């Protein structure tokens, strides 16, 4: 990376090799770009000078749709904002509507939401873990991760009938109570799953090739992370100890005991690709802890409050921040008192993560761009909405 | 609804406490900005869920700089930047959701710009996160940002006509010969 290359305009001039910058197109169809997105790369051989993301291929005008479908009707669309972690998007929308309408959510419903959201977080991090290995060239971990993810999908399917776009939450609570014997099934899965996370560690995290590819690559300082509004695991990997579930608690998160993993610079520097990877692996263990506590402390009572079919929250606006697997998702929702939202704006974790790539790209190898995208856990539809 | 009653108590108290703290702070922050920027800083606007400070469209960058660099404030993070169209009063509002990691404090700024010629100071040089957020507002609402380094569409194609989140936006019938209307299988024409 420290090779000095002189740029000349005339080809093959005297005094050694003349080099020329290449403009390469990467995407929009590329297996490593985590959805349909495109990069225009200016490269000097294998070294990038600039990688400019071109997003919008998956823009489905979800915010515009919100203005047309009504408060209850928008819930299934929130699944599609980030379909790798739909539960937390459901949660953000429910919280926004409840906050505007002054709806009080029953305690049991909040517990159901937390159980579903944390299972969803494990699901999302498993995909991030597997895809990251695959992007670096290790195919096997992906199959292990997907096998476990299937089991959580089974559990979530039993809960709400869907495996990806759940539409489980409702304004005022959740659609269905936990099915019979659910706690037992989830606990049995967690008992099996936690030792497997240690196995993932052995399989991938401390693999020499893997470390060489990721340690000290694309280091993001805490100041830069905050300036670009990186959120969630990406922010914590840069050493900023911040998690909305603990620091700006919502729902019933204060009831649970969990730790927030932060980047330590184990093999390279704080804020490198390896730290972003390992923070997610640790978070799976913490989410499992939360699910266990929620199942053990599950209160009785109803799972949904009485909310009018024709829900019309009074005029006003809210900012809602929810810790999704891709970090602080910020929702700005305006109501004009009618049966439809006046404006919904969603600033997602992937949006912030994509916007930082251009400024990190100078000097990275082309192959490291793939590692960087994977380590930021970018989900393209979440960028485009 | 025994469950619902249980959950009320604790959370309500929490909300009220933070509301009192916030009220004191936002008035002090407004005073500080007003001392430096004068009449460009408007009043603190009360809303049912939070308060915001109104700023003139050509003073946003200076206000942002002050908010970020004043040692007692340190709003180091632009958490969100949203636009909203209000044709009734001929304005587009830009709402800045700021956050300070150092003091765990939020602040909302609000700027109104004329709908006919929407132009607001860019805050990209204060918070790099604003680069993409402002591009999005430009793309979907047509607001231009003075001093932005790379103001072009981000989500829609370059040759798209119009700004869909404007309330008076009419969807074109087609885009490059591709119909934007889908015939309903029930024989009902789709769209509003």
Coordinates of C-alpha atoms in Angstrom, one line a residue:
Chain A
X1 CA 0.0 0.0 0.0
X2 CA 2.9 2.3 0.5
X3 CA 4.2 2.0 -3.1
X4 CA 4.8 5.3 -4.6
X5 CA 3.5 5.6 -8.2
X6 CA 4.1 8.5 -10.5
X7 CA 1.4 9.6 -12.8
X8 CA 2.2 10.6 -16.3
X9 CA -0.1 11.6 -19.1
X10 CA 2.0 10.4 -22.0
X11 CA 2.1 6.7 -22.4
X12 CA 5.3 4.9 -22.1
X13 CA 7.5 7.9 -21.5
X14 CA 11.1 7.5 -20.6
X15 CA 12.1 6.8 -17.0
X16 CA 10.4 3.5 -16.3
X17 CA 6.8 2.3 -16.3
X18 CA 4.1 4.8 -17.2
X19 CA 0.9 4.1 -15.3
X20 CA -2.6 5.2 -15.8
X21 CA -5.5 5.2 -13.5
X22 CA -8.3 2.8 -14.4
X23 CA -11.9 3.5 -13.9
X24 CA -13.7 0.2 -13.0
X25 CA -17.3 -0.5 -12.6
X26 CA -18.2 -2.8 -9.7
X27 CA -21.9 -3.9 -9.6
X28 CA -24.8 -3.4 -9.6
X29 CA -24.8 -7.2 -9.9
X30 CA -21.9 -8.4 -7.8
X31 CA -22.1 -11.2 -5.3
X32 CA -20.1 -9.3 -2.7
X33 CA -22.0 -6.1 -2.7
X34 CA -24.8 -7.3 -0.4
X35 CA -27.7 -6.4 -2.6
X36 CA -28.0 -4.4 -5.7
X37 CA -25.5 -1.5 -5.4
X38 CA -22.7 -0.2 -7.5
X39 CA -19.3 1.3 -7.1
X40 CA -17.3 3.3 -9.5
X41 CA -13.7 2.6 -8.6
X42 CA -10.7 4.6 -9.7
X43 CA -7.8 2.3 -9.3
X44 CA -4.1 2.4 -9.7
X45 CA -3.4 -1.3 -10.3
X46 CA -4.7 -3.1 -7.3
X47 CA -4.8 0.1 -5.2
X48 CA -7.9 2.2 -5.1
X49 CA -7.7 6.0 -5.3
X50 CA -11.4 6.4 -4.9
X51 CA -14.5 4.3 -4.7
X52 CA -17.7 6.2 -5.3
X53 CA -20.9 4.3 -4.2
X54 CA -23.9 4.6 -6.5
X55 CA -27.0 3.7 -4.6
X56 CA -30.8 3.8 -5.3
X57 CA -31.2 0.6 -7.3
X58 CA -33.5 -0.7 -4.6
X59 CA -35.4 2.4 -4.0
X60 CA -39.1 1.4 -3.5
X61 CA -40.4 4.8 -2.3
X62 CA -41.4 3.4 1.0
X63 CA -41.6 6.8 2.6
X64 CA -44.0 8.0 -0.1
X65 CA -46.1 4.8 0.3
X66 CA -46.4 5.7 4.0
X67 CA -48.3 8.9 3.0
X68 CA -50.9 6.8 1.1
X69 CA -51.6 3.7 3.2
X70 CA -52.5 4.8 6.7
X71 CA -51.0 4.1 10.1
X72 CA -51.9 0.4 10.5
X73 CA -51.4 -0.3 6.8
X74 CA -47.8 0.8 6.8
X75 CA -46.7 -1.9 9.2
X76 CA -45.9 -4.6 6.5
X77 CA -44.0 -2.0 4.5
X78 CA -41.6 -1.5 7.4
X79 CA -40.6 -5.1 7.0
X80 CA -39.2 -4.2 3.6
X81 CA -37.0 -1.3 4.9
X82 CA -34.5 -3.8 6.2
X83 CA -35.7 -7.3 5.4
X84 CA -32.7 -8.9 7.1
X85 CA -34.0 -7.5 10.4
X86 CA -37.6 -6.7 9.9
X87 CA -38.6 -7.0 13.6
X88 CA -36.8 -3.9 14.7
X89 CA -38.2 -1.9 11.8
X90 CA -41.7 -3.0 12.9
X91 CA -40.8 -1.9 16.4
X92 CA -39.6 1.6 15.3
X93 CA -42.9 2.2 13.4
X94 CA -45.0 0.9 16.3
X95 CA -43.1 3.1 18.7
X96 CA -43.5 6.2 16.5
X97 CA -47.3 5.7 16.1
X98 CA -47.8 4.9 19.8
X99 CA -45.8 7.9 20.8
X100 CA -47.9 10.2 18.6
X101 CA -51.2 8.6 19.6
X102 CA -50.4 8.2 23.3
X103 CA -50.9 4.4 23.2
X104 CA -49.8 2.5 26.2
X105 CA -48.4 -0.9 25.3
X106 CA -49.1 -3.8 27.7
X107 CA -46.0 -5.1 29.4
X108 CA -46.3 -8.7 28.1
X109 CA -46.4 -7.2 24.5
X110 CA -43.2 -5.4 25.2
X111 CA -41.6 -8.7 26.3
X112 CA -42.8 -10.4 23.2
X113 CA -41.3 -7.6 21.1
X114 CA -38.0 -7.9 22.8
X115 CA -37.9 -11.6 22.4
X116 CA -38.7 -11.3 18.7
X117 CA -36.3 -8.4 18.1
X118 CA -33.4 -10.1 19.8
X119 CA -34.0 -13.4 17.9
X120 CA -34.0 -11.2 14.8
X121 CA -30.8 -9.6 15.8
X122 CA -29.1 -13.0 16.2
X123 CA -30.5 -13.9 12.7
X124 CA -29.1 -10.8 11.2
X125 CA -25.7 -11.1 12.8
X126 CA -25.5 -14.8 11.7
X127 CA -26.0 -13.6 8.1
X128 CA -23.4 -10.9 8.6
X129 CA -21.0 -13.5 10.0
X130 CA -21.5 -16.0 7.3
X131 CA -21.4 -13.5 4.4
X132 CA -18.3 -11.9 5.8
X133 CA -16.5 -15.2 5.8
X134 CA -17.6 -15.9 2.3
X135 CA -16.5 -12.4 1.1
X136 CA -13.0 -13.1 2.4
X137 CA -13.0 -16.5 0.8
X138 CA -14.1 -18.9 3.5
X139 CA -17.2 -20.6 2.3
X140 CA -17.8 -23.2 5.1
X141 CA -18.7 -20.7 7.9
X142 CA -21.6 -19.5 5.8
X143 CA -23.2 -22.9 5.7
X144 CA -22.9 -23.2 9.5
X145 CA -24.4 -19.8 10.1
X146 CA -27.3 -20.3 7.7
X147 CA -28.1 -23.7 9.4
X148 CA -28.5 -21.9 12.7
X149 CA -30.4 -19.0 11.1
X150 CA -32.9 -21.5 9.6
X151 CA -33.7 -22.7 13.1
X152 CA -34.4 -19.2 14.3
X153 CA -36.5 -18.6 11.2
X154 CA -38.5 -21.7 12.2
X155 CA -39.0 -20.2 15.6
X156 CA -40.1 -16.9 14.2
X157 CA -42.3 -18.6 11.7
X158 CA -44.1 -20.3 14.6
X159 CA -44.5 -17.0 16.3
X160 CA -45.9 -15.0 13.4
X161 CA -46.2 -17.2 10.3
X162 CA -43.5 -15.6 8.3
X163 CA -39.8 -16.2 8.0
X164 CA -38.5 -12.9 6.6
X165 CA -41.1 -10.2 6.4
X166 CA -42.7 -10.8 9.8
X167 CA -45.4 -8.1 10.2
X168 CA -45.6 -9.3 13.8
X169 CA -45.9 -6.0 15.6
X170 CA -49.0 -3.9 15.8
X171 CA -49.6 -0.4 16.9
X172 CA -50.3 -1.1 20.6
X173 CA -48.7 -4.5 20.9
X174 CA -48.1 -7.6 18.9
X175 CA -50.3 -9.6 16.6
X176 CA -50.2 -12.9 18.5
X177 CA -49.2 -14.2 21.9
X178 CA -46.3 -16.7 22.1
X179 CA -47.5 -20.1 20.9
X180 CA -47.8 -22.9 23.5
X181 CA -44.5 -24.3 24.8
X182 CA -42.6 -21.6 23.0
X183 CA -40.3 -20.7 25.9
X184 CA -39.2 -24.3 26.1
X185 CA -38.4 -24.4 22.4
X186 CA -36.5 -21.2 22.3
X187 CA -34.5 -22.1 25.4
X188 CA -33.6 -25.5 23.9
X189 CA -32.3 -23.7 20.8
X190 CA -30.3 -21.2 22.8
X191 CA -28.7 -24.1 24.8
X192 CA -27.5 -25.6 21.6
X193 CA -26.6 -22.3 19.9
X194 CA -24.3 -20.7 22.5
X195 CA -21.6 -23.4 22.3
X196 CA -21.8 -23.1 18.6
X197 CA -20.8 -19.4 18.8
X198 CA -17.6 -20.6 20.5
X199 CA -17.2 -22.9 17.6
X200 CA -17.6 -20.1 15.1
X201 CA -14.8 -18.3 17.0
X202 CA -12.5 -21.4 16.5
X203 CA -13.6 -21.8 12.9
X204 CA -13.2 -18.3 11.7
X205 CA -12.4 -15.4 14.1
X206 CA -8.8 -16.5 15.0
X207 CA -7.9 -18.0 11.7
X208 CA -4.6 -16.6 10.5
X209 CA -5.6 -15.8 7.0
X210 CA -8.8 -14.2 8.2
X211 CA -6.9 -12.0 10.6
X212 CA -4.4 -11.0 8.0
X213 CA -7.1 -9.9 5.6
X214 CA -9.0 -7.8 8.2
X215 CA -6.8 -6.5 11.0
X216 CA -5.7 -2.9 10.5
X217 CA -7.7 -2.7 7.3
X218 CA -10.0 0.4 6.8
X219 CA -9.5 1.7 10.3
X220 CA -12.2 4.2 11.4
X221 CA -11.3 6.5 14.3
X222 CA -14.0 7.2 16.9
X223 CA -14.1 10.9 15.9
X224 CA -14.6 9.9 12.2
X225 CA -17.3 7.4 13.1
X226 CA -19.3 10.0 15.0
X227 CA -18.8 12.7 12.3
X228 CA -20.2 10.3 9.7
X229 CA -22.9 9.2 12.1
X230 CA -21.8 5.5 12.1
X231 CA -24.1 3.6 14.4
X232 CA -24.5 0.3 16.1
X233 CA -21.8 -2.3 15.9
X234 CA -19.8 -0.2 13.4
X235 CA -19.7 2.6 16.0
X236 CA -18.9 0.3 18.9
X237 CA -16.1 -1.4 16.9
X238 CA -14.5 2.1 16.7
X239 CA -14.4 2.2 20.5
X240 CA -17.5 4.3 21.2
X241 CA -19.3 2.5 24.0
X242 CA -22.8 3.4 23.0
X243 CA -26.0 1.3 22.7
X244 CA -29.4 2.8 22.6
X245 CA -30.8 -0.2 24.5
X246 CA -28.7 0.7 27.4
X247 CA -28.0 4.4 27.0
X248 CA -31.4 5.7 25.8
X249 CA -33.5 2.8 26.9
X250 CA -36.9 2.1 25.3
X251 CA -39.4 -0.8 25.6
X252 CA -38.5 -3.0 28.6
X253 CA -34.7 -3.1 28.0
X254 CA -33.9 -1.7 31.5
X255 CA -35.2 -5.0 32.9
X256 CA -32.4 -7.0 31.4
X257 CA -28.8 -7.5 32.3
X258 CA -26.5 -7.5 29.3
X259 CA -23.1 -6.0 28.3
X260 CA -22.3 -4.0 25.3
X261 CA -19.3 -5.3 23.3
X262 CA -16.8 -2.6 22.2
X263 CA -13.8 -2.8 19.9
X264 CA -10.5 -3.5 21.7
X265 CA -7.9 -3.7 18.9
X266 CA -7.3 -7.4 19.5
X267 CA -5.2 -8.2 16.4
X268 CA -4.9 -4.7 14.8
X269 CA -6.4 -1.3 15.7
X270 CA -9.6 -0.3 17.3
X271 CA -12.0 0.4 14.4
X272 CA -10.6 -2.0 11.8
X273 CA -12.6 -4.6 9.9
X274 CA -11.8 -7.4 12.3
X275 CA -13.2 -5.5 15.2
X276 CA -16.4 -4.7 13.4
X277 CA -16.7 -8.4 12.7
X278 CA -16.0 -9.6 16.3
X279 CA -18.4 -7.1 17.9
X280 CA -21.3 -8.8 16.1
X281 CA -20.2 -12.2 17.2
X282 CA -20.2 -11.1 20.8
X283 CA -23.5 -9.4 20.4
X284 CA -25.1 -12.7 19.5
X285 CA -24.2 -14.0 22.9
X286 CA -25.7 -10.9 24.6
X287 CA -28.9 -11.1 22.6
X288 CA -29.2 -14.7 23.7
X289 CA -28.9 -13.6 27.3
X290 CA -31.6 -11.0 26.8
X291 CA -34.0 -13.6 25.2
X292 CA -33.4 -16.0 28.1
X293 CA -34.2 -13.3 30.7
X294 CA -37.2 -12.1 28.8
X295 CA -38.6 -15.7 28.6
X296 CA -38.0 -16.3 32.3
X297 CA -39.5 -13.0 33.4
X298 CA -42.4 -13.0 31.0
X299 CA -45.3 -11.2 32.7
X300 CA -49.0 -12.1 32.2
X301 CA -51.7 -10.0 30.7
X302 CA -52.8 -8.9 27.3
X303 CA -50.5 -8.6 24.3
X304 CA -52.2 -5.7 22.6
X305 CA -53.8 -2.5 23.8
X306 CA -57.1 -1.3 22.5
X307 CA -56.3 0.8 19.4
X308 CA -59.0 2.2 17.1
X309 CA -59.2 0.6 13.7
X310 CA -59.4 4.1 12.3
X311 CA -56.2 5.3 14.1
X312 CA -55.7 9.0 13.9
X313 CA -53.0 10.3 16.2
X314 CA -53.2 14.0 17.0
X315 CA -51.1 16.4 15.0
X316 CA -47.4 16.4 16.1
X317 CA -44.1 14.9 15.2
X318 CA -41.7 12.5 16.8
X319 CA -38.1 11.4 16.5
X320 CA -37.8 7.7 17.3
X321 CA -34.4 5.9 17.7
X322 CA -34.2 2.2 17.8
X323 CA -31.2 -0.1 18.1
X324 CA -31.5 -2.4 15.1
X325 CA -28.8 -4.9 14.2
X326 CA -27.3 -2.2 11.9
X327 CA -27.5 0.3 14.7
X328 CA -29.5 3.4 15.6
X329 CA -32.3 3.7 13.1
X330 CA -33.8 7.1 13.3
X331 CA -37.4 7.7 12.3
X332 CA -38.9 11.2 11.9
X333 CA -42.7 10.9 11.7
X334 CA -45.1 13.8 11.3
X335 CA -48.9 13.5 11.9
X336 CA -51.4 16.1 10.8
X337 CA -54.2 14.4 12.7
X338 CA -55.5 12.5 9.7
X339 CA -55.8 8.8 9.0
X340 CA -52.5 8.8 7.1
X341 CA -49.0 9.8 8.2
X342 CA -48.1 13.3 6.8
X343 CA -44.4 12.4 6.5
X344 CA -42.2 9.5 7.4
X345 CA -38.4 9.7 7.1
X346 CA -36.1 6.8 8.0
X347 CA -32.4 7.3 8.4
X348 CA -30.9 3.8 8.5
X349 CA -27.6 2.4 9.7
X350 CA -26.6 1.2 6.3
X351 CA -27.2 4.7 4.8
X352 CA -24.6 6.1 7.2
X353 CA -22.3 3.2 6.7
X354 CA -22.4 3.5 2.9
X355 CA -21.7 7.2 3.0
X356 CA -18.4 6.7 4.8
X357 CA -16.9 4.3 2.2
X358 CA -15.8 6.9 -0.3
X359 CA -13.6 8.7 2.3
X360 CA -12.0 5.4 3.4
X361 CA -11.3 4.1 0.0
X362 CA -8.1 6.0 -0.9
X363 CA -5.2 3.6 -0.6
X364 CA -7.2 0.4 0.0
X365 CA -6.8 -2.6 -2.2
X366 CA -9.7 -3.5 -4.4
X367 CA -10.2 -6.7 -2.6
X368 CA -10.3 -4.8 0.7
X369 CA -13.3 -2.9 -0.5
X370 CA -15.2 -6.1 -0.4
X371 CA -14.0 -6.7 3.2
X372 CA -15.0 -3.2 4.1
X373 CA -18.5 -3.5 2.8
X374 CA -18.9 -6.8 4.6
X375 CA -17.5 -5.5 7.8
X376 CA -19.9 -2.5 7.8
X377 CA -22.8 -5.1 7.3
X378 CA -24.4 -2.9 4.6
X379 CA -27.8 -4.1 3.5
X380 CA -28.6 -2.3 0.2
X381 CA -32.4 -2.1 0.5
X382 CA -32.0 -0.4 3.8
X383 CA -29.9 2.3 2.1
X384 CA -32.4 2.9 -0.6
X385 CA -35.7 2.3 1.1
Chain B
X1 CA -55.9 -4.5 31.3
X2 CA -53.8 -5.1 34.4
X3 CA -50.6 -5.4 32.4
X4 CA -51.1 -2.0 30.8
X5 CA -51.5 -0.3 34.2
X6 CA -48.3 -1.8 35.5
X7 CA -46.2 -0.5 32.6
X8 CA -47.4 3.1 32.9
X9 CA -46.0 4.2 36.2
X10 CA -42.2 3.9 35.7
X11 CA -42.0 5.1 32.2
X12 CA -44.2 8.2 32.6
X13 CA -42.0 9.5 35.5
X14 CA -38.9 9.1 33.4
X15 CA -40.4 11.1 30.5
X16 CA -41.4 13.9 32.8
X17 CA -38.0 14.2 34.4
X18 CA -36.2 14.4 31.1
X19 CA -38.7 16.9 29.9
X20 CA -37.9 19.3 32.7
X21 CA -34.2 19.0 32.1
X22 CA -34.7 19.5 28.4
X23 CA -36.8 22.7 28.9
X24 CA -34.0 24.4 30.9
X25 CA -31.3 23.3 28.5
X26 CA -33.0 24.3 25.2
X27 CA -33.7 27.8 26.5
X28 CA -30.0 28.2 27.5
X29 CA -28.8 26.8 24.2
X30 CA -31.1 29.3 22.3
X31 CA -29.8 32.2 24.4
X32 CA -26.2 31.2 23.6
X33 CA -26.9 31.0 19.8
X34 CA -28.9 34.3 20.0
X35 CA -26.0 36.1 21.6
X36 CA -23.7 35.1 18.7
X37 CA -26.1 35.1 15.7
X38 CA -28.7 37.7 16.7
X39 CA -32.0 37.8 14.9
X40 CA -31.2 34.8 12.8
X41 CA -32.1 32.6 15.8
X42 CA -35.8 32.4 16.3
X43 CA -37.9 31.2 19.1
X44 CA -38.0 27.8 20.9
X45 CA -41.1 26.1 19.4
X46 CA -43.1 23.9 21.6
X47 CA -44.4 20.7 20.2
X48 CA -46.3 17.9 21.9
X49 CA -43.3 15.6 21.9
X50 CA -40.2 17.9 21.8
X51 CA -39.1 21.5 21.3
X52 CA -37.0 22.8 18.5
X53 CA -35.1 26.0 17.8
X54 CA -35.9 27.9 14.6
X55 CA -33.0 29.2 12.6
X56 CA -32.8 31.3 9.4
X57 CA -31.8 29.4 6.3
X58 CA -28.6 31.4 5.9
X59 CA -27.4 31.0 9.5
X60 CA -27.6 27.2 9.8
X61 CA -23.9 26.5 9.1
X62 CA -22.8 29.1 11.6
X63 CA -25.2 27.8 14.2
X64 CA -24.1 24.2 13.5
X65 CA -20.4 25.2 13.9
X66 CA -21.2 26.9 17.3
X67 CA -23.2 23.9 18.5
X68 CA -20.5 21.5 17.5
X69 CA -17.5 23.5 18.9
X70 CA -18.8 25.1 22.1
X71 CA -17.2 23.1 24.9
X72 CA -20.4 23.0 27.0
X73 CA -22.5 21.7 24.0
X74 CA -20.4 19.5 21.7
X75 CA -23.1 18.4 19.4
X76 CA -20.7 16.1 17.5
X77 CA -23.3 14.0 15.7
X78 CA -25.9 14.9 13.1
X79 CA -28.3 12.0 13.8
X80 CA -30.9 12.8 11.2
X81 CA -31.8 15.4 8.7
X82 CA -35.3 15.4 7.3
X83 CA -37.4 17.6 5.0
X84 CA -41.1 18.0 5.0
X85 CA -43.3 19.9 2.5
X86 CA -46.0 22.3 3.8
X87 CA -47.7 23.8 0.7
X88 CA -50.3 25.4 2.9
X89 CA -47.8 27.9 4.2
X90 CA -45.6 27.8 1.1
X91 CA -42.6 26.4 2.9
X92 CA -40.4 23.3 3.1
X93 CA -39.1 22.6 6.6
X94 CA -35.7 21.0 7.2
X95 CA -35.4 19.4 10.6
X96 CA -32.0 18.6 12.1
X97 CA -31.8 16.0 14.8
X98 CA -28.5 16.6 16.7
X99 CA -26.9 14.5 19.3
X100 CA -24.0 15.0 21.7
X101 CA -22.2 11.7 22.6
X102 CA -20.2 13.6 25.3
X103 CA -23.3 14.9 27.1
X104 CA -25.9 12.4 26.0
X105 CA -28.1 15.3 24.9
X106 CA -30.4 15.8 21.8
X107 CA -31.4 19.0 20.1
X108 CA -33.7 19.7 17.2
X109 CA -33.1 22.6 14.8
X110 CA -35.8 23.7 12.3
X111 CA -35.3 25.7 9.2
X112 CA -38.1 26.9 6.9
X113 CA -37.3 27.7 3.3
X114 CA -39.6 29.1 0.6
X115 CA -41.2 26.5 -1.5
X116 CA -40.7 28.4 -4.7
X117 CA -36.9 28.7 -4.4
X118 CA -35.8 26.4 -1.6
X119 CA -32.2 27.2 -0.6
X120 CA -30.6 26.4 2.8
X121 CA -27.0 26.5 4.0
X122 CA -25.2 23.2 3.8
X123 CA -23.9 21.7 7.1
X124 CA -21.7 19.2 5.3
X125 CA -18.5 21.0 6.4
X126 CA -19.6 20.7 10.0
X127 CA -20.9 17.1 9.9
X128 CA -19.8 15.0 7.0
X129 CA -22.9 12.8 7.5
X130 CA -24.9 15.7 6.1
X131 CA -23.4 15.1 2.6
X132 CA -25.7 12.2 1.8
X133 CA -28.6 13.3 3.9
X134 CA -28.8 16.7 2.1
X135 CA -28.5 14.9 -1.3
X136 CA -31.5 12.9 -0.3
X137 CA -33.6 16.0 0.6
X138 CA -32.4 17.6 -2.7
X139 CA -33.5 14.5 -4.6
X140 CA -36.9 13.9 -3.0
X141 CA -37.9 17.5 -2.1
X142 CA -35.9 19.7 -4.4
X143 CA -34.2 21.7 -1.7
X144 CA -30.8 23.1 -2.8
X145 CA -28.0 23.4 -0.2
X146 CA -25.6 26.3 -0.5
X147 CA -22.0 25.2 -0.3
X148 CA -22.6 21.4 -0.8
X149 CA -19.7 19.7 -2.5
X150 CA -21.6 17.2 -4.6
X151 CA -25.3 18.1 -4.8
X152 CA -26.9 15.5 -7.2
X153 CA -29.7 13.0 -7.0
X154 CA -28.9 9.9 -4.8
X155 CA -31.9 7.6 -4.8
X156 CA -33.7 8.4 -8.1
X157 CA -32.1 8.3 -11.6
X158 CA -30.3 11.4 -12.8
X159 CA -32.9 12.1 -15.4
X160 CA -35.9 11.8 -13.2
X161 CA -38.3 14.7 -13.4
X162 CA -39.7 16.3 -10.2
X163 CA -39.4 15.6 -6.5
X164 CA -41.8 12.9 -5.3
X165 CA -42.1 13.9 -1.7
X166 CA -43.5 17.3 -2.7
X167 CA -47.2 17.2 -1.8
X168 CA -48.2 18.4 -5.3
X169 CA -46.1 15.8 -7.1
X170 CA -47.9 14.0 -9.9
X171 CA -46.4 10.7 -10.9
X172 CA -45.4 10.5 -14.6
X173 CA -47.3 8.0 -16.7
X174 CA -44.1 6.4 -17.8
X175 CA -40.3 6.4 -17.5
X176 CA -38.4 5.7 -20.7
X177 CA -41.3 3.9 -22.1
X178 CA -41.9 1.8 -19.0
X179 CA -45.4 2.3 -17.7
X180 CA -45.7 3.4 -14.0
X181 CA -49.2 2.1 -13.8
X182 CA -50.0 -1.5 -13.2
X183 CA -53.3 -2.9 -14.3
X184 CA -55.1 -4.5 -11.4
X185 CA -56.0 -8.2 -11.9
X186 CA -59.3 -7.3 -10.4
X187 CA -60.0 -4.9 -13.2
X188 CA -59.6 -1.9 -11.0
X189 CA -57.1 0.8 -12.1
X190 CA -54.3 1.1 -9.5
X191 CA -53.0 4.3 -8.0
X192 CA -54.9 6.9 -6.0

